[in-house]
Amino acid sequence: RMMMSHPPTRRALKLGCGMMALQQFSGINTVMYYAASIYQMSGFDETTAIWLSGYTALAQVAGVIISVHLVERKGRRPLVLLSLFSVTISLLGI
């Protein structure tokens, strides 16, 4: 109750929930979960699909590490806005 009555905390909560909703709309969790199946449907054999799925996860880890360093240098706001713009353009392109 007190959390919702404190304006800065309420704003942070809304922002955090909004960012999580945007992440869900981007579909990356689904892609990561079904990566091996997606690769198999693309014509790769089962073993290659599993390896490619592992490389996809590794690329995501590398992206997170790079993101942590970028957040320290550039700040959160510019990176979030750039990411949101990029994801929006990508989704509209589909």
PDB file of N, CA and C in Angstrom:
ATOM      1  N   ARG A   1       0.807  -1.184   0.000  1.00  0.00           N
ATOM      2  CA  ARG A   1       0.000   0.000   0.000  1.00  0.00           C
ATOM      3  C   ARG A   1       0.859   1.261   0.000  1.00  0.00           C
ATOM      4  N   MET A   2       1.876   1.271   0.847  1.00  0.00           N
ATOM      5  CA  MET A   2       2.727   2.448   0.921  1.00  0.00           C
ATOM      6  C   MET A   2       3.521   2.630  -0.367  1.00  0.00           C
ATOM      7  N   MET A   3       3.835   1.515  -1.026  1.00  0.00           N
ATOM      8  CA  MET A   3       4.588   1.597  -2.274  1.00  0.00           C
ATOM      9  C   MET A   3       3.800   2.361  -3.333  1.00  0.00           C
ATOM     10  N   MET A   4       2.515   2.104  -3.423  1.00  0.00           N
ATOM     11  CA  MET A   4       1.688   2.758  -4.436  1.00  0.00           C
ATOM     12  C   MET A   4       1.379   4.214  -4.095  1.00  0.00           C
ATOM     13  N   SER A   5       1.528   4.596  -2.833  1.00  0.00           N
ATOM     14  CA  SER A   5       1.241   5.980  -2.462  1.00  0.00           C
ATOM     15  C   SER A   5       2.468   6.879  -2.585  1.00  0.00           C
ATOM     16  N   HIS A   6       3.640   6.297  -2.782  1.00  0.00           N
ATOM     17  CA  HIS A   6       4.874   7.069  -2.938  1.00  0.00           C
ATOM     18  C   HIS A   6       5.132   7.271  -4.435  1.00  0.00           C
ATOM     19  N   PRO A   7       4.940   8.496  -4.966  1.00  0.00           N
ATOM     20  CA  PRO A   7       5.001   8.725  -6.418  1.00  0.00           C
ATOM     21  C   PRO A   7       6.266   8.236  -7.122  1.00  0.00           C
ATOM     22  N   PRO A   8       7.486   8.475  -6.599  1.00  0.00           N
ATOM     23  CA  PRO A   8       8.664   7.970  -7.322  1.00  0.00           C
ATOM     24  C   PRO A   8       8.711   6.443  -7.395  1.00  0.00           C
ATOM     25  N   THR A   9       8.294   5.783  -6.326  1.00  0.00           N
ATOM     26  CA  THR A   9       8.280   4.322  -6.324  1.00  0.00           C
ATOM     27  C   THR A   9       7.210   3.794  -7.273  1.00  0.00           C
ATOM     28  N   ARG A  10       6.047   4.442  -7.276  1.00  0.00           N
ATOM     29  CA  ARG A  10       4.975   4.033  -8.189  1.00  0.00           C
ATOM     30  C   ARG A  10       5.411   4.186  -9.637  1.00  0.00           C
ATOM     31  N   ARG A  11       6.094   5.273  -9.947  1.00  0.00           N
ATOM     32  CA  ARG A  11       6.593   5.502 -11.308  1.00  0.00           C
ATOM     33  C   ARG A  11       7.608   4.428 -11.712  1.00  0.00           C
ATOM     34  N   ALA A  12       8.522   4.098 -10.793  1.00  0.00           N
ATOM     35  CA  ALA A  12       9.523   3.065 -11.074  1.00  0.00           C
ATOM     36  C   ALA A  12       8.850   1.709 -11.291  1.00  0.00           C
ATOM     37  N   LEU A  13       7.833   1.409 -10.501  1.00  0.00           N
ATOM     38  CA  LEU A  13       7.107   0.144 -10.653  1.00  0.00           C
ATOM     39  C   LEU A  13       6.407   0.069 -12.004  1.00  0.00           C
ATOM     40  N   LYS A  14       5.754   1.158 -12.400  1.00  0.00           N
ATOM     41  CA  LYS A  14       5.074   1.189 -13.697  1.00  0.00           C
ATOM     42  C   LYS A  14       6.080   1.046 -14.840  1.00  0.00           C
ATOM     43  N   LEU A  15       7.200   1.732 -14.730  1.00  0.00           N
ATOM     44  CA  LEU A  15       8.230   1.649 -15.758  1.00  0.00           C
ATOM     45  C   LEU A  15       8.789   0.236 -15.871  1.00  0.00           C
ATOM     46  N   GLY A  16       9.081  -0.376 -14.728  1.00  0.00           N
ATOM     47  CA  GLY A  16       9.600  -1.747 -14.726  1.00  0.00           C
ATOM     48  C   GLY A  16       8.615  -2.738 -15.315  1.00  0.00           C
ATOM     49  N   CYS A  17       7.355  -2.630 -14.939  1.00  0.00           N
ATOM     50  CA  CYS A  17       6.326  -3.531 -15.479  1.00  0.00           C
ATOM     51  C   CYS A  17       6.129  -3.293 -16.977  1.00  0.00           C
ATOM     52  N   GLY A  18       6.191  -2.027 -17.386  1.00  0.00           N
ATOM     53  CA  GLY A  18       6.063  -1.715 -18.809  1.00  0.00           C
ATOM     54  C   GLY A  18       7.204  -2.297 -19.631  1.00  0.00           C
ATOM     55  N   MET A  19       8.420  -2.211 -19.093  1.00  0.00           N
ATOM     56  CA  MET A  19       9.569  -2.778 -19.816  1.00  0.00           C
ATOM     57  C   MET A  19       9.457  -4.299 -19.927  1.00  0.00           C
ATOM     58  N   MET A  20       8.971  -4.943 -18.876  1.00  0.00           N
ATOM     59  CA  MET A  20       8.789  -6.398 -18.934  1.00  0.00           C
ATOM     60  C   MET A  20       7.721  -6.770 -19.964  1.00  0.00           C
ATOM     61  N   ALA A  21       6.671  -5.958 -20.055  1.00  0.00           N
ATOM     62  CA  ALA A  21       5.627  -6.222 -21.050  1.00  0.00           C
ATOM     63  C   ALA A  21       6.189  -6.059 -22.457  1.00  0.00           C
ATOM     64  N   LEU A  22       6.998  -5.033 -22.674  1.00  0.00           N
ATOM     65  CA  LEU A  22       7.616  -4.845 -23.993  1.00  0.00           C
ATOM     66  C   LEU A  22       8.527  -6.014 -24.352  1.00  0.00           C
ATOM     67  N   GLN A  23       9.246  -6.539 -23.358  1.00  0.00           N
ATOM     68  CA  GLN A  23      10.112  -7.689 -23.614  1.00  0.00           C
ATOM     69  C   GLN A  23       9.272  -8.892 -24.044  1.00  0.00           C
ATOM     70  N   GLN A  24       8.134  -9.072 -23.402  1.00  0.00           N
ATOM     71  CA  GLN A  24       7.266 -10.191 -23.775  1.00  0.00           C
ATOM     72  C   GLN A  24       6.717 -10.011 -25.184  1.00  0.00           C
ATOM     73  N   PHE A  25       6.372  -8.775 -25.554  1.00  0.00           N
ATOM     74  CA  PHE A  25       5.861  -8.519 -26.900  1.00  0.00           C
ATOM     75  C   PHE A  25       6.914  -8.750 -27.969  1.00  0.00           C
ATOM     76  N   SER A  26       8.191  -8.568 -27.625  1.00  0.00           N
ATOM     77  CA  SER A  26       9.248  -8.771 -28.623  1.00  0.00           C
ATOM     78  C   SER A  26       9.384 -10.252 -28.976  1.00  0.00           C
ATOM     79  N   GLY A  27       8.989 -11.130 -28.084  1.00  0.00           N
ATOM     80  CA  GLY A  27       8.984 -12.556 -28.379  1.00  0.00           C
ATOM     81  C   GLY A  27      10.306 -13.260 -28.191  1.00  0.00           C
ATOM     82  N   ILE A  28      11.306 -12.612 -27.595  1.00  0.00           N
ATOM     83  CA  ILE A  28      12.620 -13.232 -27.490  1.00  0.00           C
ATOM     84  C   ILE A  28      12.596 -14.464 -26.594  1.00  0.00           C
ATOM     85  N   ASN A  29      11.755 -14.469 -25.563  1.00  0.00           N
ATOM     86  CA  ASN A  29      11.687 -15.649 -24.691  1.00  0.00           C
ATOM     87  C   ASN A  29      11.203 -16.872 -25.465  1.00  0.00           C
ATOM     88  N   THR A  30      10.229 -16.668 -26.333  1.00  0.00           N
ATOM     89  CA  THR A  30       9.720 -17.767 -27.149  1.00  0.00           C
ATOM     90  C   THR A  30      10.779 -18.256 -28.121  1.00  0.00           C
ATOM     91  N   VAL A  31      11.477 -17.334 -28.725  1.00  0.00           N
ATOM     92  CA  VAL A  31      12.537 -17.714 -29.676  1.00  0.00           C
ATOM     93  C   VAL A  31      13.609 -18.526 -28.968  1.00  0.00           C
ATOM     94  N   MET A  32      14.020 -18.100 -27.794  1.00  0.00           N
ATOM     95  CA  MET A  32      15.065 -18.833 -27.062  1.00  0.00           C
ATOM     96  C   MET A  32      14.560 -20.215 -26.640  1.00  0.00           C
ATOM     97  N   TYR A  33      13.311 -20.314 -26.225  1.00  0.00           N
ATOM     98  CA  TYR A  33      12.768 -21.596 -25.779  1.00  0.00           C
ATOM     99  C   TYR A  33      12.667 -22.587 -26.936  1.00  0.00           C
ATOM    100  N   TYR A  34      12.239 -22.114 -28.089  1.00  0.00           N
ATOM    101  CA  TYR A  34      12.025 -22.994 -29.233  1.00  0.00           C
ATOM    102  C   TYR A  34      13.146 -22.930 -30.273  1.00  0.00           C
ATOM    103  N   ALA A  35      14.303 -22.420 -29.900  1.00  0.00           N
ATOM    104  CA  ALA A  35      15.394 -22.220 -30.866  1.00  0.00           C
ATOM    105  C   ALA A  35      15.744 -23.506 -31.612  1.00  0.00           C
ATOM    106  N   ALA A  36      15.889 -24.604 -30.901  1.00  0.00           N
ATOM    107  CA  ALA A  36      16.263 -25.863 -31.564  1.00  0.00           C
ATOM    108  C   ALA A  36      15.180 -26.293 -32.554  1.00  0.00           C
ATOM    109  N   SER A  37      13.923 -26.150 -32.175  1.00  0.00           N
ATOM    110  CA  SER A  37      12.828 -26.518 -33.078  1.00  0.00           C
ATOM    111  C   SER A  37      12.797 -25.608 -34.297  1.00  0.00           C
ATOM    112  N   ILE A  38      13.058 -24.329 -34.084  1.00  0.00           N
ATOM    113  CA  ILE A  38      13.085 -23.388 -35.201  1.00  0.00           C
ATOM    114  C   ILE A  38      14.191 -23.764 -36.175  1.00  0.00           C
ATOM    115  N   TYR A  39      15.358 -24.108 -35.643  1.00  0.00           N
ATOM    116  CA  TYR A  39      16.463 -24.522 -36.519  1.00  0.00           C
ATOM    117  C   TYR A  39      16.134 -25.813 -37.265  1.00  0.00           C
ATOM    118  N   GLN A  40      15.470 -26.742 -36.583  1.00  0.00           N
ATOM    119  CA  GLN A  40      15.084 -27.986 -37.257  1.00  0.00           C
ATOM    120  C   GLN A  40      14.084 -27.713 -38.372  1.00  0.00           C
ATOM    121  N   MET A  41      13.119 -26.841 -38.129  1.00  0.00           N
ATOM    122  CA  MET A  41      12.138 -26.508 -39.162  1.00  0.00           C
ATOM    123  C   MET A  41      12.797 -25.770 -40.327  1.00  0.00           C
ATOM    124  N   SER A  42      13.956 -25.176 -40.059  1.00  0.00           N
ATOM    125  CA  SER A  42      14.687 -24.471 -41.111  1.00  0.00           C
ATOM    126  C   SER A  42      15.510 -25.426 -41.967  1.00  0.00           C
ATOM    127  N   GLY A  43      15.533 -26.712 -41.603  1.00  0.00           N
ATOM    128  CA  GLY A  43      16.205 -27.691 -42.431  1.00  0.00           C
ATOM    129  C   GLY A  43      17.473 -28.282 -41.832  1.00  0.00           C
ATOM    130  N   PHE A  44      17.858 -27.877 -40.638  1.00  0.00           N
ATOM    131  CA  PHE A  44      19.039 -28.439 -40.007  1.00  0.00           C
ATOM    132  C   PHE A  44      18.681 -29.754 -39.324  1.00  0.00           C
ATOM    133  N   ASP A  45      19.652 -30.674 -39.269  1.00  0.00           N
ATOM    134  CA  ASP A  45      19.389 -31.933 -38.563  1.00  0.00           C
ATOM    135  C   ASP A  45      19.374 -31.661 -37.057  1.00  0.00           C
ATOM    136  N   GLU A  46      18.927 -32.650 -36.283  1.00  0.00           N
ATOM    137  CA  GLU A  46      18.694 -32.461 -34.853  1.00  0.00           C
ATOM    138  C   GLU A  46      19.954 -32.047 -34.095  1.00  0.00           C
ATOM    139  N   THR A  47      21.064 -32.709 -34.367  1.00  0.00           N
ATOM    140  CA  THR A  47      22.305 -32.392 -33.661  1.00  0.00           C
ATOM    141  C   THR A  47      22.770 -30.972 -33.966  1.00  0.00           C
ATOM    142  N   THR A  48      22.743 -30.598 -35.223  1.00  0.00           N
ATOM    143  CA  THR A  48      23.154 -29.246 -35.611  1.00  0.00           C
ATOM    144  C   THR A  48      22.213 -28.212 -35.006  1.00  0.00           C
ATOM    145  N   ALA A  49      20.922 -28.509 -34.973  1.00  0.00           N
ATOM    146  CA  ALA A  49      19.947 -27.584 -34.398  1.00  0.00           C
ATOM    147  C   ALA A  49      20.216 -27.343 -32.918  1.00  0.00           C
ATOM    148  N   ILE A  50      20.589 -28.401 -32.204  1.00  0.00           N
ATOM    149  CA  ILE A  50      20.901 -28.256 -30.776  1.00  0.00           C
ATOM    150  C   ILE A  50      22.158 -27.417 -30.587  1.00  0.00           C
ATOM    151  N   TRP A  51      23.176 -27.657 -31.403  1.00  0.00           N
ATOM    152  CA  TRP A  51      24.396 -26.855 -31.314  1.00  0.00           C
ATOM    153  C   TRP A  51      24.122 -25.394 -31.652  1.00  0.00           C
ATOM    154  N   LEU A  52      23.343 -25.167 -32.691  1.00  0.00           N
ATOM    155  CA  LEU A  52      23.006 -23.792 -33.064  1.00  0.00           C
ATOM    156  C   LEU A  52      22.202 -23.106 -31.968  1.00  0.00           C
ATOM    157  N   SER A  53      21.342 -23.859 -31.304  1.00  0.00           N
ATOM    158  CA  SER A  53      20.579 -23.323 -30.187  1.00  0.00           C
ATOM    159  C   SER A  53      21.520 -22.904 -29.053  1.00  0.00           C
ATOM    160  N   GLY A  54      22.534 -23.713 -28.809  1.00  0.00           N
ATOM    161  CA  GLY A  54      23.543 -23.365 -27.802  1.00  0.00           C
ATOM    162  C   GLY A  54      24.299 -22.108 -28.175  1.00  0.00           C
ATOM    163  N   TYR A  55      24.658 -21.978 -29.448  1.00  0.00           N
ATOM    164  CA  TYR A  55      25.352 -20.771 -29.907  1.00  0.00           C
ATOM    165  C   TYR A  55      24.447 -19.538 -29.806  1.00  0.00           C
ATOM    166  N   THR A  56      23.162 -19.746 -30.028  1.00  0.00           N
ATOM    167  CA  THR A  56      22.211 -18.640 -29.872  1.00  0.00           C
ATOM    168  C   THR A  56      22.182 -18.171 -28.418  1.00  0.00           C
ATOM    169  N   ALA A  57      22.148 -19.104 -27.494  1.00  0.00           N
ATOM    170  CA  ALA A  57      22.170 -18.759 -26.068  1.00  0.00           C
ATOM    171  C   ALA A  57      23.487 -18.083 -25.697  1.00  0.00           C
ATOM    172  N   LEU A  58      24.583 -18.564 -26.259  1.00  0.00           N
ATOM    173  CA  LEU A  58      25.887 -17.951 -25.999  1.00  0.00           C
ATOM    174  C   LEU A  58      25.935 -16.520 -26.524  1.00  0.00           C
ATOM    175  N   ALA A  59      25.344 -16.295 -27.685  1.00  0.00           N
ATOM    176  CA  ALA A  59      25.282 -14.938 -28.236  1.00  0.00           C
ATOM    177  C   ALA A  59      24.461 -14.034 -27.326  1.00  0.00           C
ATOM    178  N   GLN A  60      23.407 -14.574 -26.730  1.00  0.00           N
ATOM    179  CA  GLN A  60      22.599 -13.779 -25.805  1.00  0.00           C
ATOM    180  C   GLN A  60      23.415 -13.415 -24.561  1.00  0.00           C
ATOM    181  N   VAL A  61      24.189 -14.348 -24.058  1.00  0.00           N
ATOM    182  CA  VAL A  61      25.043 -14.068 -22.894  1.00  0.00           C
ATOM    183  C   VAL A  61      26.065 -12.991 -23.237  1.00  0.00           C
ATOM    184  N   ALA A  62      26.677 -13.095 -24.422  1.00  0.00           N
ATOM    185  CA  ALA A  62      27.638 -12.072 -24.851  1.00  0.00           C
ATOM    186  C   ALA A  62      26.956 -10.705 -24.955  1.00  0.00           C
ATOM    187  N   GLY A  63      25.741 -10.692 -25.464  1.00  0.00           N
ATOM    188  CA  GLY A  63      24.994  -9.444 -25.556  1.00  0.00           C
ATOM    189  C   GLY A  63      24.703  -8.836 -24.198  1.00  0.00           C
ATOM    190  N   VAL A  64      24.408  -9.677 -23.222  1.00  0.00           N
ATOM    191  CA  VAL A  64      24.146  -9.186 -21.866  1.00  0.00           C
ATOM    192  C   VAL A  64      25.419  -8.585 -21.269  1.00  0.00           C
ATOM    193  N   ILE A  65      26.543  -9.254 -21.471  1.00  0.00           N
ATOM    194  CA  ILE A  65      27.815  -8.738 -20.943  1.00  0.00           C
ATOM    195  C   ILE A  65      28.145  -7.386 -21.574  1.00  0.00           C
ATOM    196  N   ILE A  66      27.982  -7.291 -22.878  1.00  0.00           N
ATOM    197  CA  ILE A  66      28.226  -6.015 -23.562  1.00  0.00           C
ATOM    198  C   ILE A  66      27.258  -4.949 -23.058  1.00  0.00           C
ATOM    199  N   SER A  67      26.007  -5.338 -22.852  1.00  0.00           N
ATOM    200  CA  SER A  67      24.994  -4.385 -22.376  1.00  0.00           C
ATOM    201  C   SER A  67      25.337  -3.840 -21.000  1.00  0.00           C
ATOM    202  N   VAL A  68      25.840  -4.686 -20.128  1.00  0.00           N
ATOM    203  CA  VAL A  68      26.204  -4.238 -18.784  1.00  0.00           C
ATOM    204  C   VAL A  68      27.271  -3.146 -18.874  1.00  0.00           C
ATOM    205  N   HIS A  69      28.265  -3.353 -19.729  1.00  0.00           N
ATOM    206  CA  HIS A  69      29.320  -2.349 -19.887  1.00  0.00           C
ATOM    207  C   HIS A  69      28.772  -1.071 -20.531  1.00  0.00           C
ATOM    208  N   LEU A  70      27.881  -1.213 -21.501  1.00  0.00           N
ATOM    209  CA  LEU A  70      27.296  -0.033 -22.127  1.00  0.00           C
ATOM    210  C   LEU A  70      26.439   0.773 -21.155  1.00  0.00           C
ATOM    211  N   VAL A  71      25.709   0.090 -20.288  1.00  0.00           N
ATOM    212  CA  VAL A  71      24.877   0.789 -19.305  1.00  0.00           C
ATOM    213  C   VAL A  71      25.767   1.608 -18.373  1.00  0.00           C
ATOM    214  N   GLU A  72      26.913   1.046 -18.010  1.00  0.00           N
ATOM    215  CA  GLU A  72      27.825   1.776 -17.129  1.00  0.00           C
ATOM    216  C   GLU A  72      28.378   3.030 -17.812  1.00  0.00           C
ATOM    217  N   ARG A  73      28.600   2.964 -19.121  1.00  0.00           N
ATOM    218  CA  ARG A  73      29.194   4.091 -19.846  1.00  0.00           C
ATOM    219  C   ARG A  73      28.173   5.111 -20.332  1.00  0.00           C
ATOM    220  N   LYS A  74      27.058   4.641 -20.892  1.00  0.00           N
ATOM    221  CA  LYS A  74      26.096   5.539 -21.546  1.00  0.00           C
ATOM    222  C   LYS A  74      24.869   5.862 -20.699  1.00  0.00           C
ATOM    223  N   GLY A  75      24.545   5.009 -19.750  1.00  0.00           N
ATOM    224  CA  GLY A  75      23.338   5.214 -18.947  1.00  0.00           C
ATOM    225  C   GLY A  75      22.184   4.388 -19.488  1.00  0.00           C
ATOM    226  N   ARG A  76      21.176   4.208 -18.662  1.00  0.00           N
ATOM    227  CA  ARG A  76      20.048   3.348 -19.026  1.00  0.00           C
ATOM    228  C   ARG A  76      19.104   3.984 -20.035  1.00  0.00           C
ATOM    229  N   ARG A  77      18.754   5.232 -19.808  1.00  0.00           N
ATOM    230  CA  ARG A  77      17.726   5.872 -20.635  1.00  0.00           C
ATOM    231  C   ARG A  77      18.054   5.873 -22.125  1.00  0.00           C
ATOM    232  N   PRO A  78      19.245   6.322 -22.554  1.00  0.00           N
ATOM    233  CA  PRO A  78      19.527   6.311 -23.996  1.00  0.00           C
ATOM    234  C   PRO A  78      19.497   4.905 -24.592  1.00  0.00           C
ATOM    235  N   LEU A  79      19.976   3.923 -23.834  1.00  0.00           N
ATOM    236  CA  LEU A  79      19.991   2.551 -24.346  1.00  0.00           C
ATOM    237  C   LEU A  79      18.583   1.965 -24.441  1.00  0.00           C
ATOM    238  N   VAL A  80      17.744   2.255 -23.449  1.00  0.00           N
ATOM    239  CA  VAL A  80      16.359   1.761 -23.498  1.00  0.00           C
ATOM    240  C   VAL A  80      15.621   2.386 -24.675  1.00  0.00           C
ATOM    241  N   LEU A  81      15.791   3.692 -24.866  1.00  0.00           N
ATOM    242  CA  LEU A  81      15.110   4.355 -25.977  1.00  0.00           C
ATOM    243  C   LEU A  81      15.598   3.829 -27.329  1.00  0.00           C
ATOM    244  N   LEU A  82      16.907   3.628 -27.469  1.00  0.00           N
ATOM    245  CA  LEU A  82      17.449   3.076 -28.712  1.00  0.00           C
ATOM    246  C   LEU A  82      16.930   1.655 -28.951  1.00  0.00           C
ATOM    247  N   SER A  83      16.908   0.847 -27.905  1.00  0.00           N
ATOM    248  CA  SER A  83      16.413  -0.525 -28.025  1.00  0.00           C
ATOM    249  C   SER A  83      14.938  -0.552 -28.394  1.00  0.00           C
ATOM    250  N   LEU A  84      14.148   0.289 -27.741  1.00  0.00           N
ATOM    251  CA  LEU A  84      12.716   0.340 -28.026  1.00  0.00           C
ATOM    252  C   LEU A  84      12.471   0.760 -29.470  1.00  0.00           C
ATOM    253  N   PHE A  85      13.206   1.763 -29.939  1.00  0.00           N
ATOM    254  CA  PHE A  85      13.085   2.206 -31.320  1.00  0.00           C
ATOM    255  C   PHE A  85      13.470   1.081 -32.287  1.00  0.00           C
ATOM    256  N   SER A  86      14.577   0.401 -32.006  1.00  0.00           N
ATOM    257  CA  SER A  86      15.043  -0.678 -32.887  1.00  0.00           C
ATOM    258  C   SER A  86      14.056  -1.839 -32.944  1.00  0.00           C
ATOM    259  N   VAL A  87      13.532  -2.228 -31.789  1.00  0.00           N
ATOM    260  CA  VAL A  87      12.563  -3.331 -31.743  1.00  0.00           C
ATOM    261  C   VAL A  87      11.286  -2.941 -32.473  1.00  0.00           C
ATOM    262  N   THR A  88      10.841  -1.706 -32.308  1.00  0.00           N
ATOM    263  CA  THR A  88       9.633  -1.241 -32.987  1.00  0.00           C
ATOM    264  C   THR A  88       9.816  -1.279 -34.489  1.00  0.00           C
ATOM    265  N   ILE A  89      10.941  -0.794 -34.979  1.00  0.00           N
ATOM    266  CA  ILE A  89      11.217  -0.827 -36.424  1.00  0.00           C
ATOM    267  C   ILE A  89      11.270  -2.270 -36.921  1.00  0.00           C
ATOM    268  N   SER A  90      11.908  -3.138 -36.142  1.00  0.00           N
ATOM    269  CA  SER A  90      11.992  -4.554 -36.558  1.00  0.00           C
ATOM    270  C   SER A  90      10.620  -5.206 -36.610  1.00  0.00           C
ATOM    271  N   LEU A  91       9.789  -4.956 -35.601  1.00  0.00           N
ATOM    272  CA  LEU A  91       8.456  -5.570 -35.591  1.00  0.00           C
ATOM    273  C   LEU A  91       7.559  -5.005 -36.682  1.00  0.00           C
ATOM    274  N   LEU A  92       7.716  -3.727 -36.985  1.00  0.00           N
ATOM    275  CA  LEU A  92       6.916  -3.148 -38.072  1.00  0.00           C
ATOM    276  C   LEU A  92       7.365  -3.669 -39.433  1.00  0.00           C
ATOM    277  N   GLY A  93       8.637  -4.054 -39.531  1.00  0.00           N
ATOM    278  CA  GLY A  93       9.161  -4.587 -40.780  1.00  0.00           C
ATOM    279  C   GLY A  93       8.639  -5.972 -41.099  1.00  0.00           C
ATOM    280  N   ILE A  94       8.118  -6.661 -40.097  1.00  0.00           N
ATOM    281  CA  ILE A  94       7.590  -8.002 -40.303  1.00  0.00           C
ATOM    282  C   ILE A  94       6.260  -7.875 -40.895  1.00  0.00           C
TER     283      ILE A  94
END
